[in-house]
Short mmCIF file of C-alpha atoms in Angstrom, two decimals:
data_model
loop_
_atom_site.label_atom_id
_atom_site.label_comp_id
_atom_site.label_asym_id
_atom_site.label_seq_id
_atom_site.Cartn_x
_atom_site.Cartn_y
_atom_site.Cartn_z
CA MET I 1 34.50 -6.26 7.21
CA ARG I 2 31.27 -8.44 7.68
CA LEU I 3 28.89 -9.01 5.06
CA ILE I 4 25.55 -8.77 6.64
CA ASN I 5 25.26 -7.96 10.07
CA PRO I 6 22.84 -10.84 11.87
CA LEU I 7 22.28 -9.33 15.24
CA ILE I 8 21.36 -6.00 13.88
CA ILE I 9 18.93 -7.35 11.47
CA LEU I 10 17.19 -9.24 14.48
CA ARG I 11 17.18 -6.37 16.79
CA ILE I 12 15.48 -4.41 14.46
CA LEU I 13 12.92 -7.59 14.05
CA SER I 14 12.52 -7.26 17.64
CA ASN I 15 11.22 -3.77 17.24
CA ILE I 16 8.52 -5.22 15.09
CA MET I 17 7.38 -8.01 17.78
CA VAL I 18 6.46 -5.43 19.84
CA LEU I 19 4.62 -3.55 17.28
CA GLU I 20 2.63 -6.63 16.50
CA THR I 21 2.44 -7.46 20.01
CA VAL I 22 0.70 -4.09 21.21
CA ALA I 23 -1.77 -4.26 17.71
CA PHE I 24 -2.91 -7.78 19.42
CA LEU I 25 -3.92 -5.92 22.60
CA ILE I 26 -5.81 -3.50 20.75
CA CYS I 27 -7.80 -5.56 19.57
CA ILE I 28 -8.86 -7.17 22.78
CA PRO I 29 -11.25 -4.54 23.77
CA VAL I 30 -13.23 -4.89 20.65
CA ALA I 31 -13.61 -8.96 21.41
CA LEU I 32 -15.29 -7.62 24.88
CA ILE I 33 -17.24 -5.15 23.71
CA TYR I 34 -18.78 -8.28 21.37
CA ASN I 35 -18.97 -10.74 23.76
CA GLU I 36 -16.26 -12.84 21.51
CA PRO I 37 -13.42 -15.30 22.50
CA LEU I 38 -10.29 -13.12 23.84
CA PHE I 39 -7.62 -16.12 23.46
CA PRO I 40 -6.97 -15.47 19.64
CA PHE I 41 -5.37 -12.55 20.47
CA ILE I 42 -4.34 -13.14 23.89
CA ILE I 43 -2.25 -16.26 22.60
CA SER I 44 -1.12 -13.78 19.61
CA SER I 45 0.18 -11.42 21.75
CA VAL I 46 1.80 -13.78 24.09
CA ILE I 47 3.81 -15.58 21.39
CA THR I 48 4.89 -12.15 19.74
CA ALA I 49 5.92 -10.80 23.35
CA LEU I 50 7.69 -14.18 24.27
CA LEU I 51 9.50 -13.49 20.70
CA PHE I 52 10.37 -10.15 21.54
CA ILE I 53 12.31 -11.43 24.63
CA LEU I 54 14.27 -14.17 23.08
CA LEU I 55 15.20 -11.78 19.94
CA ARG I 56 16.28 -9.24 22.84
CA VAL I 57 18.46 -11.14 25.02
CA THR I 58 19.89 -12.86 21.62
CA THR I 59 21.03 -9.29 20.24
CA ARG I 60 21.65 -7.43 23.52
CA ASN I 61 25.43 -7.10 21.86
CA ALA I 62 24.24 -5.57 18.75
CA ASP I 63 26.12 -2.52 17.88
CA TYR I 64 23.93 -0.52 15.54
CA SER I 65 27.24 1.74 14.36
CA GLN I 66 28.00 -1.30 12.13
CA MET I 67 24.89 -1.37 10.12
CA SER I 68 25.31 -1.33 6.24
CA ASN I 69 22.74 -0.52 3.48
CA ARG I 70 22.98 -4.36 3.52
CA ASP I 71 21.42 -4.77 6.69
CA GLY I 72 18.89 -2.13 6.04
CA PHE I 73 17.48 -3.72 2.63
CA LEU I 74 17.51 -7.19 4.57
CA ALA I 75 16.05 -6.12 7.84
CA VAL I 76 13.09 -3.96 5.86
CA THR I 77 12.24 -7.19 3.52
CA LEU I 78 12.29 -9.63 6.40
CA SER I 79 10.31 -6.97 8.59
CA TRP I 80 7.22 -7.30 6.22
CA LEU I 81 7.72 -10.84 5.69
CA LEU I 82 7.46 -11.41 9.49
CA PHE I 83 4.92 -8.88 10.04
CA SER I 84 2.87 -10.99 7.45
CA ALA I 85 3.76 -14.42 9.01
CA ILE I 86 2.98 -13.39 12.91
CA GLY I 87 -0.31 -11.60 11.51
CA THR I 88 -1.86 -15.45 10.76
CA LEU I 89 -1.87 -16.02 14.06
CA PRO I 90 -5.43 -14.47 15.01
CA TYR I 91 -7.00 -15.95 11.88
CA MET I 92 -5.75 -19.47 12.38
CA ILE I 93 -6.20 -19.78 16.32
CA SER I 94 -9.78 -18.42 16.05
CA ASP I 95 -10.25 -21.01 13.04
CA SER I 96 -11.41 -18.38 11.13
CA ILE I 97 -8.81 -18.97 8.48
CA PRO I 98 -7.21 -22.49 9.47
CA SER I 99 -5.17 -22.46 6.37
CA PHE I 100 -1.85 -20.91 7.09
CA THR I 101 -1.44 -20.36 3.17
CA ASP I 102 -4.85 -18.81 3.29
CA ALA I 103 -3.98 -16.67 6.27
CA PHE I 104 -0.67 -15.66 5.15
CA PHE I 105 -2.28 -14.24 1.92
CA GLU I 106 -4.85 -12.55 4.21
CA SER I 107 -2.32 -11.04 6.39
CA ALA I 108 -0.03 -10.29 3.56
CA SER I 109 -2.91 -8.85 1.69
CA GLY I 110 -3.59 -6.60 4.99
CA PHE I 111 -0.02 -5.49 5.96
CA THR I 112 0.63 -4.61 2.55
CA THR I 113 -2.53 -2.62 1.94
CA THR I 114 -3.68 -4.81 -1.08
CA GLY I 115 -7.19 -5.98 -0.03
CA ALA I 116 -7.55 -9.37 -2.01
CA SER I 117 -9.04 -11.77 -0.12
CA ILE I 118 -9.62 -15.58 -0.08
CA LEU I 119 -12.48 -15.13 1.99
CA SER I 120 -15.95 -16.18 0.67
CA ASP I 121 -18.40 -14.74 3.23
CA ILE I 122 -16.65 -11.89 5.21
CA GLU I 123 -19.99 -11.33 7.26
CA VAL I 124 -19.78 -14.64 9.39
CA LEU I 125 -16.47 -13.51 10.60
CA PRO I 126 -16.37 -12.50 14.28
CA TYR I 127 -16.46 -8.80 15.03
CA SER I 128 -12.95 -8.99 16.51
CA ILE I 129 -11.39 -10.67 13.38
CA LEU I 130 -13.04 -8.15 11.38
CA PHE I 131 -11.46 -5.52 13.23
CA TRP I 132 -7.93 -7.23 13.08
CA ARG I 133 -8.40 -7.58 9.46
CA SER I 134 -8.82 -3.86 8.55
CA PHE I 135 -6.55 -2.70 11.43
CA THR I 136 -3.67 -4.53 9.29
CA HIS I 137 -4.22 -2.26 6.67
CA TRP I 138 -3.71 0.83 8.83
CA ILE I 139 -0.81 -0.26 10.52
CA GLY I 140 0.56 -1.45 7.03
CA GLY I 141 -0.34 1.94 5.44
CA ILE I 142 1.45 3.49 8.57
CA GLY I 143 4.09 1.59 8.39
CA ILE I 144 6.82 3.67 6.57
CA ILE I 145 6.02 6.39 9.41
CA VAL I 146 6.31 3.92 12.24
CA LEU I 147 10.08 2.54 11.12
CA VAL I 148 10.79 6.30 10.86
CA ILE I 149 9.69 6.83 14.62
CA ILE I 150 10.66 4.03 16.31
CA VAL I 151 13.56 2.25 13.76
CA LEU I 152 15.97 5.09 12.83
CA PRO I 153 16.52 6.62 16.27
CA ALA I 154 18.02 3.42 16.95
CA LEU I 155 20.20 3.05 14.06
CA LYS I 156 21.17 6.52 13.59
CA ILE I 157 20.93 6.43 10.22
CA SER I 158 19.08 9.37 8.36
CA ALA I 159 15.14 9.13 7.20
CA GLN I 160 16.43 9.45 3.87
CA GLN I 161 18.33 6.06 3.74
CA LEU I 162 15.05 4.29 4.91
CA LEU I 163 12.58 6.31 2.89
CA VAL I 164 14.66 5.16 -0.11
CA LEU I 165 14.63 1.29 1.50
CA GLU I 166 10.57 1.42 1.20
CA SER I 167 9.05 3.74 -0.78
CA SER I 168 9.69 7.10 -2.79
CA LEU I 169 9.54 9.59 -0.38
CA LYS I 170 12.55 11.65 -1.37
CA GLU I 171 11.70 15.14 -0.71
CA LYS I 172 13.74 16.69 2.39
CA ILE I 173 10.81 18.32 4.41
CA HIS I 174 13.09 18.58 7.64
CA PRO I 175 16.47 17.85 8.89
CA ARG I 176 15.08 15.79 11.76
CA THR I 177 14.13 12.19 11.77
CA LYS I 178 11.76 11.85 14.59
CA ALA I 179 10.14 15.12 13.45
CA ILE I 180 9.61 13.90 10.26
CA GLY I 181 7.71 10.84 11.60
CA PHE I 182 5.38 12.49 13.94
CA ARG I 183 4.46 15.03 11.39
CA LEU I 184 3.45 12.45 9.00
CA LEU I 185 2.11 10.87 11.60
CA LEU I 186 -0.48 13.62 12.69
CA ILE I 187 -1.58 14.20 9.15
CA TYR I 188 -2.06 9.89 9.00
CA LEU I 189 -4.31 10.32 12.38
CA GLY I 190 -6.01 13.72 10.82
CA LEU I 191 -7.10 11.95 7.99
CA THR I 192 -8.32 8.86 10.14
CA PHE I 193 -10.39 10.83 12.63
CA MET I 194 -12.22 12.94 9.87
CA GLU I 195 -13.40 10.07 7.59
CA VAL I 196 -14.52 8.19 10.91
CA LEU I 197 -16.42 11.33 11.76
CA PHE I 198 -18.36 11.91 7.96
CA LEU I 199 -18.63 8.29 7.78
CA SER I 200 -20.47 8.02 11.27
CA MET I 201 -22.71 10.84 10.03
CA GLY I 202 -24.04 8.66 7.44
CA GLU I 203 -25.70 5.31 7.98
CA MET I 204 -22.80 3.50 9.29
CA ASN I 205 -22.22 2.73 12.75
CA LEU I 206 -19.12 3.35 14.65
CA PHE I 207 -17.57 -0.25 13.83
CA ASP I 208 -17.92 0.16 10.19
CA SER I 209 -16.83 3.44 10.05
CA VAL I 210 -13.72 2.65 11.58
CA CYS I 211 -13.04 -0.51 9.74
CA HIS I 212 -13.60 1.06 6.77
CA THR I 213 -11.84 4.45 7.43
CA PHE I 214 -8.69 1.91 8.10
CA GLY I 215 -9.25 0.65 4.47
CA THR I 216 -9.57 4.26 2.94
CA VAL I 217 -7.00 5.92 4.45
CA ALA I 218 -4.38 3.35 4.02
CA THR I 219 -5.42 2.85 0.72
CA GLY I 220 -6.11 -1.07 1.80
CA GLY I 221 -9.69 -2.08 0.71
CA PHE I 222 -10.81 -4.61 3.09
CA SER I 223 -14.52 -4.27 3.83
CA THR I 224 -16.70 -5.29 6.83
CA LYS I 225 -19.50 -6.68 4.01
CA ASN I 226 -19.73 -9.07 1.52
CA THR I 227 -20.60 -6.24 -1.31
CA SER I 228 -17.97 -3.85 -0.15
CA ILE I 229 -19.14 -0.43 -0.46
CA ALA I 230 -21.72 -1.18 -2.73
CA GLY I 231 -24.69 -1.47 -0.20
CA PHE I 232 -23.85 1.72 1.18
CA SER I 233 -25.60 4.89 0.49
CA VAL I 234 -24.81 7.31 -2.36
CA TYR I 235 -23.54 9.59 0.56
CA THR I 236 -20.86 6.88 1.91
CA GLN I 237 -19.91 6.24 -1.20
CA TYR I 238 -19.06 10.01 -2.03
CA ILE I 239 -17.50 10.34 1.16
CA ILE I 240 -15.32 7.12 0.53
CA ALA I 241 -14.36 8.40 -2.82
CA LEU I 242 -13.23 11.90 -1.38
CA PHE I 243 -10.68 10.42 1.13
CA MET I 244 -9.64 7.76 -1.00
CA MET I 245 -8.27 10.79 -3.48
CA LEU I 246 -6.90 12.56 -0.20
CA SER I 247 -5.46 9.40 0.69
CA GLY I 248 -3.36 9.15 -2.78
CA VAL I 249 -1.62 12.84 -2.03
CA SER I 250 2.03 12.78 -1.07
CA TYR I 251 2.01 13.38 2.63
CA VAL I 252 4.74 15.74 1.57
CA VAL I 253 1.72 18.16 0.02
CA TYR I 254 0.14 18.05 3.23
CA TYR I 255 3.38 18.94 5.53
CA HIS I 256 3.71 21.91 3.04
CA ILE I 257 -0.11 22.71 3.43
CA ILE I 258 0.38 22.59 7.27
CA LYS I 259 3.15 24.55 7.19
CA LEU I 260 1.22 27.21 4.72
CA GLN I 261 4.00 26.55 2.20
CA PHE I 262 1.26 26.93 -0.58
CA SER I 263 3.73 27.87 -3.11
CA LYS I 264 5.15 24.53 -2.91
CA VAL I 265 1.77 23.00 -3.28
CA LYS I 266 1.13 24.93 -6.67
CA ARG I 267 4.61 23.84 -7.97
CA ASN I 268 3.91 20.12 -7.17
CA GLU I 269 3.40 18.87 -10.59
CA GLU I 270 2.69 14.89 -9.53
CA LEU I 271 -0.07 16.60 -7.75
CA TRP I 272 -1.58 18.17 -10.36
CA PHE I 273 -0.75 15.13 -12.89
CA TYR I 274 -2.53 12.96 -10.30
CA LEU I 275 -5.73 14.95 -9.69
CA GLY I 276 -5.73 15.28 -13.97
CA ILE I 277 -5.56 11.73 -14.70
CA ILE I 278 -8.62 10.86 -12.29
CA LEU I 279 -10.42 13.81 -14.13
CA VAL I 280 -9.80 12.45 -17.56
CA THR I 281 -9.79 8.72 -16.97
CA GLY I 282 -13.41 9.52 -14.64
CA ILE I 283 -15.11 11.34 -17.39
CA ILE I 284 -13.69 8.76 -20.18
CA THR I 285 -15.18 6.00 -17.95
CA THR I 286 -18.56 8.21 -17.51
CA LEU I 287 -19.18 8.63 -21.18
CA ILE I 288 -18.29 4.89 -21.66
CA LEU I 289 -21.53 3.86 -19.34
CA THR I 290 -23.56 6.37 -20.46
CA PHE I 291 -23.43 5.86 -23.96
CA GLN I 292 -22.63 1.88 -24.21
CA SER I 293 -24.90 1.06 -21.19
CA ASN I 294 -28.24 1.88 -19.75
CA GLU I 295 -26.81 4.22 -16.52
CA SER I 296 -28.04 7.29 -15.87
CA ILE I 297 -25.86 10.04 -15.59
CA GLU I 298 -25.82 10.64 -11.74
CA PRO I 299 -24.91 6.55 -11.06
CA ALA I 300 -22.59 6.55 -14.10
CA ILE I 301 -20.73 9.68 -12.54
CA ARG I 302 -20.44 7.85 -9.08
CA LYS I 303 -19.74 4.64 -10.12
CA SER I 304 -17.09 5.67 -12.93
CA PHE I 305 -15.19 8.16 -10.61
CA PHE I 306 -15.43 5.88 -7.21
CA GLN I 307 -13.79 2.86 -9.16
CA VAL I 308 -11.30 4.74 -11.34
CA ILE I 309 -10.04 6.60 -7.89
CA SER I 310 -10.35 3.26 -6.45
CA ILE I 311 -7.85 1.58 -8.68
CA ILE I 312 -5.52 4.45 -9.00
CA THR I 313 -5.08 4.67 -5.35
CA THR I 314 -4.46 1.04 -5.18
CA THR I 315 -7.60 1.05 -2.74
CA GLY I 316 -9.61 -1.36 -4.24
CA PHE I 317 -13.29 -0.63 -2.72
CA ILE I 318 -15.62 -1.65 -4.99
CA THR I 319 -19.05 -0.26 -5.77
CA SER I 320 -19.91 -2.06 -9.50
CA ASP I 321 -18.84 -4.82 -10.76
CA TYR I 322 -16.80 -3.91 -13.94
CA LEU I 323 -16.76 -7.08 -15.56
CA LYS I 324 -20.21 -5.94 -16.70
CA TRP I 325 -19.49 -2.70 -17.78
CA PRO I 326 -18.92 -2.05 -21.83
CA ALA I 327 -15.49 -3.65 -23.10
CA GLY I 328 -13.75 0.21 -23.29
CA GLY I 329 -14.45 0.41 -19.49
CA ILE I 330 -13.00 -3.11 -18.65
CA ILE I 331 -9.62 -2.60 -20.45
CA LEU I 332 -9.34 1.31 -18.87
CA MET I 333 -9.76 -0.41 -15.63
CA PHE I 334 -6.99 -3.20 -16.34
CA ILE I 335 -5.04 -0.08 -17.51
CA LEU I 336 -5.25 1.83 -14.37
CA LEU I 337 -3.85 -1.21 -12.62
CA PHE I 338 -0.34 -0.11 -13.47
CA ALA I 339 -1.06 3.83 -12.37
CA GLY I 340 -0.54 4.17 -8.92
CA ALA I 341 -1.23 7.43 -7.19
CA SER I 342 1.25 9.83 -5.34
CA THR I 343 4.65 9.27 -4.35
CA GLY I 344 5.15 9.46 -0.23
CA SER I 345 1.23 8.33 0.11
CA SER I 346 0.37 4.77 1.25
CA THR I 347 -0.29 3.49 -2.29
CA GLY I 348 1.31 1.12 -4.49
CA SER I 349 1.67 0.58 -8.18
CA ILE I 350 4.09 2.44 -10.11
CA LYS I 351 3.12 5.77 -9.19
CA MET I 352 1.91 9.37 -10.87
CA ALA I 353 5.77 10.94 -10.68
CA ARG I 354 7.40 7.93 -12.72
CA HIS I 355 4.85 8.33 -15.13
CA LEU I 356 5.43 11.94 -15.34
CA LEU I 357 8.96 11.63 -15.73
CA ILE I 358 8.90 8.94 -18.56
CA ILE I 359 6.32 11.35 -20.38
CA LYS I 360 8.93 14.48 -19.95
CA ASN I 361 11.63 12.17 -20.71
CA ILE I 362 10.07 11.21 -24.39
CA ALA I 363 8.72 15.07 -24.81
CA ASN I 364 12.58 15.83 -24.04
CA THR I 365 13.72 13.09 -26.78
CA PHE I 366 11.27 14.51 -29.48
CA ARG I 367 12.97 18.14 -29.00
CA LYS I 368 16.33 17.04 -29.27
CA LEU I 369 15.30 15.44 -32.36
CA THR I 370 13.76 18.51 -33.85
CA HIS I 371 16.28 21.12 -32.32
CA SER I 372 19.59 18.85 -32.05
CA SER I 373 21.91 21.68 -31.05
CA ALA I 374 19.59 22.59 -28.46
CA ILE I 375 20.64 21.76 -24.82
CA THR I 376 17.75 20.87 -22.81
CA HIS I 377 16.92 19.02 -19.47
CA VAL I 378 14.33 17.54 -17.83
CA ARG I 379 12.39 19.60 -15.13
CA LEU I 380 10.12 18.45 -12.26
CA ASN I 381 8.67 21.06 -9.74
CA GLY I 382 10.49 23.72 -11.22
CA LYS I 383 14.18 21.86 -10.82
CA PRO I 384 16.35 19.82 -13.34
CA VAL I 385 16.01 16.30 -12.58
CA PRO I 386 19.58 14.49 -12.83
CA ASP I 387 20.37 12.14 -15.36
CA GLU I 388 20.58 9.20 -12.54
CA ALA I 389 17.55 9.76 -11.22
CA SER I 390 15.95 9.91 -14.84
CA ASN I 391 17.88 6.42 -15.45
CA SER I 392 16.12 4.82 -12.04
CA VAL I 393 12.91 5.69 -13.11
CA LEU I 394 13.32 3.88 -16.46
CA SER I 395 14.99 0.88 -14.80
CA PHE I 396 12.38 0.62 -12.33
CA MET I 397 9.29 0.88 -15.22
CA VAL I 398 11.04 -1.66 -17.01
CA LEU I 399 12.05 -3.86 -14.06
CA TYR I 400 8.11 -3.80 -13.28
CA LEU I 401 6.64 -4.84 -16.32
CA PHE I 402 9.60 -8.03 -16.45
CA ILE I 403 8.22 -8.96 -13.27
CA PHE I 404 4.79 -8.65 -14.22
CA LEU I 405 5.44 -10.51 -17.55
CA ILE I 406 7.58 -13.49 -15.95
CA GLY I 407 4.75 -13.43 -13.04
CA THR I 408 2.25 -13.83 -15.45
CA VAL I 409 3.74 -16.79 -17.13
CA ILE I 410 4.40 -18.40 -13.44
CA ILE I 411 0.97 -17.96 -12.62
CA VAL I 412 -0.35 -19.50 -15.99
CA LEU I 413 2.07 -22.53 -15.21
CA THR I 414 -0.31 -22.62 -12.06
CA GLY I 415 -3.29 -23.31 -14.04
CA LEU I 416 -4.77 -20.19 -14.32
CA ASP I 417 -6.51 -18.75 -17.30
CA PRO I 418 -4.27 -15.65 -19.08
CA VAL I 419 -6.79 -12.63 -17.86
CA THR I 420 -7.12 -13.80 -14.15
CA ALA I 421 -3.25 -14.58 -14.34
CA ALA I 422 -2.31 -11.28 -15.51
CA SER I 423 -4.71 -9.18 -13.81
CA GLY I 424 -3.84 -11.04 -10.66
CA VAL I 425 -0.28 -10.17 -10.73
CA ALA I 426 -0.67 -6.34 -11.83
CA SER I 427 -3.32 -6.06 -9.01
CA SER I 428 -0.82 -8.37 -6.34
CA LEU I 429 2.38 -6.13 -7.74
CA GLY I 430 0.58 -2.81 -7.42
CA ASN I 431 -1.19 -3.56 -4.42
CA VAL I 432 -4.26 -3.24 -5.87
CA GLY I 433 -6.78 -5.85 -4.71
CA PRO I 434 -9.56 -6.96 -7.15
CA GLY I 435 -8.48 -7.83 -10.66
CA LEU I 436 -10.10 -9.47 -14.04
CA GLY I 437 -11.63 -12.96 -14.73
CA SER I 438 -12.10 -15.03 -11.39
CA ILE I 439 -10.52 -12.62 -9.34
CA GLY I 440 -13.17 -9.86 -10.19
CA PRO I 441 -14.65 -7.15 -8.37
CA VAL I 442 -17.23 -9.72 -7.38
CA TYR I 443 -15.30 -12.55 -6.77
CA ASN I 444 -12.12 -13.53 -4.55
CA TYR I 445 -8.89 -15.39 -4.76
CA SER I 446 -10.15 -18.49 -2.46
CA HIS I 447 -10.50 -20.71 -5.30
CA LEU I 448 -6.72 -20.44 -6.41
CA PRO I 449 -4.31 -23.30 -6.07
CA GLU I 450 -1.86 -22.77 -3.45
CA ILE I 451 1.10 -22.00 -5.21
CA SER I 452 -0.77 -19.17 -6.92
CA LYS I 453 -1.67 -17.51 -3.64
CA LEU I 454 2.08 -18.02 -2.33
CA ILE I 455 3.21 -16.32 -5.33
CA PHE I 456 0.79 -13.47 -4.83
CA SER I 457 1.36 -12.88 -1.41
CA LEU I 458 5.30 -12.75 -2.37
CA LEU I 459 4.38 -10.01 -5.16
CA MET I 460 2.11 -7.95 -2.84
CA ILE I 461 5.30 -8.00 -0.23
CA ILE I 462 7.71 -7.36 -3.87
CA GLY I 463 5.30 -4.28 -4.51
CA ARG I 464 4.82 -2.93 -1.33
CA LEU I 465 8.58 -2.55 -0.98
CA GLU I 466 8.71 -1.26 -4.32
CA ILE I 467 10.52 -3.81 -6.12
CA ILE I 468 14.45 -2.88 -6.01
CA THR I 469 14.49 -3.59 -2.43
CA VAL I 470 13.93 -7.10 -2.74
CA ILE I 471 15.44 -7.52 -5.68
CA ALA I 472 18.73 -6.39 -4.68
CA LEU I 473 18.46 -9.35 -2.13
CA PHE I 474 18.72 -11.58 -5.03
CA SER I 475 21.90 -10.11 -6.60
CA LYS I 476 25.24 -11.02 -6.88
CA SER I 477 26.75 -7.63 -5.94
CA PHE I 478 24.33 -7.81 -2.99
CA TRP I 479 26.53 -10.96 -1.29
CA LYS I 480 29.79 -9.73 -2.39
CA LEU I 481 32.30 -7.66 0.06
#
C-alpha cells in the first residue's frame, strides 16, 4: 500500500488547470468590450492549457480506485494553492501587480473570498483586470460546487467525503453526487442573477453590478471602487446588505425551500440563530452609534446593520470607517471577526453551527451540575448530536484560537503592532478582509512586509479549508502507513 498516490493527485490538479483556463478565456470578451490588451488573458490561458496537457499526459495511467483519504486531503489543499498561484498571471503579465508576493496575496484573497487587498488605487486598473479580480471571488465561492460536479464523478467517492474535506456542509440532501452539485450550482446562479438585476435597477452600470454581485454572493468583498460601497446610493447599500445576508444562509436551507420542505427550514436552528445574531448585534451597534456619536437614526441603522452583516458573513464590504466609531462599536466589530455565518455557505470563520453547539454543550454541562442523575443529550435541529461531533467542534474551536494566537505572535515578530497583527490574523483566518489598526476599512495591506503578506495568504487558504484539512498534512499520523 502506498502512502500517497502522486498520479491521482496530479490528475485532480489537471482538472483545476481546465477550470482556470476557461476562467481566463471568459475575461477576454471584457477586454474586447473595453478595448484593452488581450495578451494577459491569452498568455495566461495558454500557460494553464499547456500545464493541463502536461499533467494529463503524465497521469494517463492514474487509477482512481486506489485513491485514499490522504490523497483527498492533499489534493484539495494543493488545488487551492495552485489556483491562487496560477491566478497571479493576469496581474503580473498586465503589470497591474508586478510583484509575485503581492499578486499571490491578491489572488489568494480573491479565491478564498477574503477580500483583503494590497492595491492602493483600485480604480486605475483596466476593466478586464477588475473583472478577473472579482471573478476570482465567484470562482472561489463556487469552488465546492465545481469540485462536486467535476472532480467527484471521476474519483468515484461520495459527496460527503469531499464536503467534509472542504466545508461543513454535512447534511445529506440527495443521494446522488452530481445531483447535489447541480442543485447547489443552480441556487448559486439564481442568487447571482437576482442581485445583478436588482443592482442594475439602481445607479450601478452592468459592469459594476456584475463585479459587486460576484463579491456579494461569494461573500468576498472586492469592489471596483476605492471607497467600496460607501460611494453608492442608499438603495444599493440596502440591496447589497440583503444579498450578503442571503448569501450567508446555508445552501441546504435553499435546497429545502426549493423542494417545499418548509418544516425542515423551520427546524433549522442554525438559520434562526444566524438571523438572531445579526438582529441583536445590529441593534446594539445602532444604539452605540445613535447615543455615542452624532449619527441620526436611519444612517445609524443602515451603517450598523451593513457592517454587522458584512463581517458576520465574512464579505468585508465597507460603507463606514468603523475605526472612527465609539470604542464599543470597534470592539464589537473585532469580536464578529470570529463569528461566521451558516455552515454550507461560502462564508468563512468559525460559523454559527459551531457557536450554537458550544452554547448547547455549556448549557448541558450546567444542567448536569444541577441535576446530576439526569440523562441529557445535546440536540440540534431536533436530533441528538453524537459525542464525537461535539468533541470535533470543541477541537476545531481550540485549534482555531490556537492558530489565531500563534499567528498573531508571528506577525508581531515581523514588525506589525499587536492590534494590526491580531485583527489581520483573525480577518485572514476567517476570510473576512478588513481588520483594525493599519489594515482598517479605509486602508489596505500594501504597506506590510512581504513575509507578513505571505503568512496572511497562507492563513486565508488554511481558513478556507477549515483548518483541519491543512493541519492534517503536518500530523505524524498522516505520513504513516
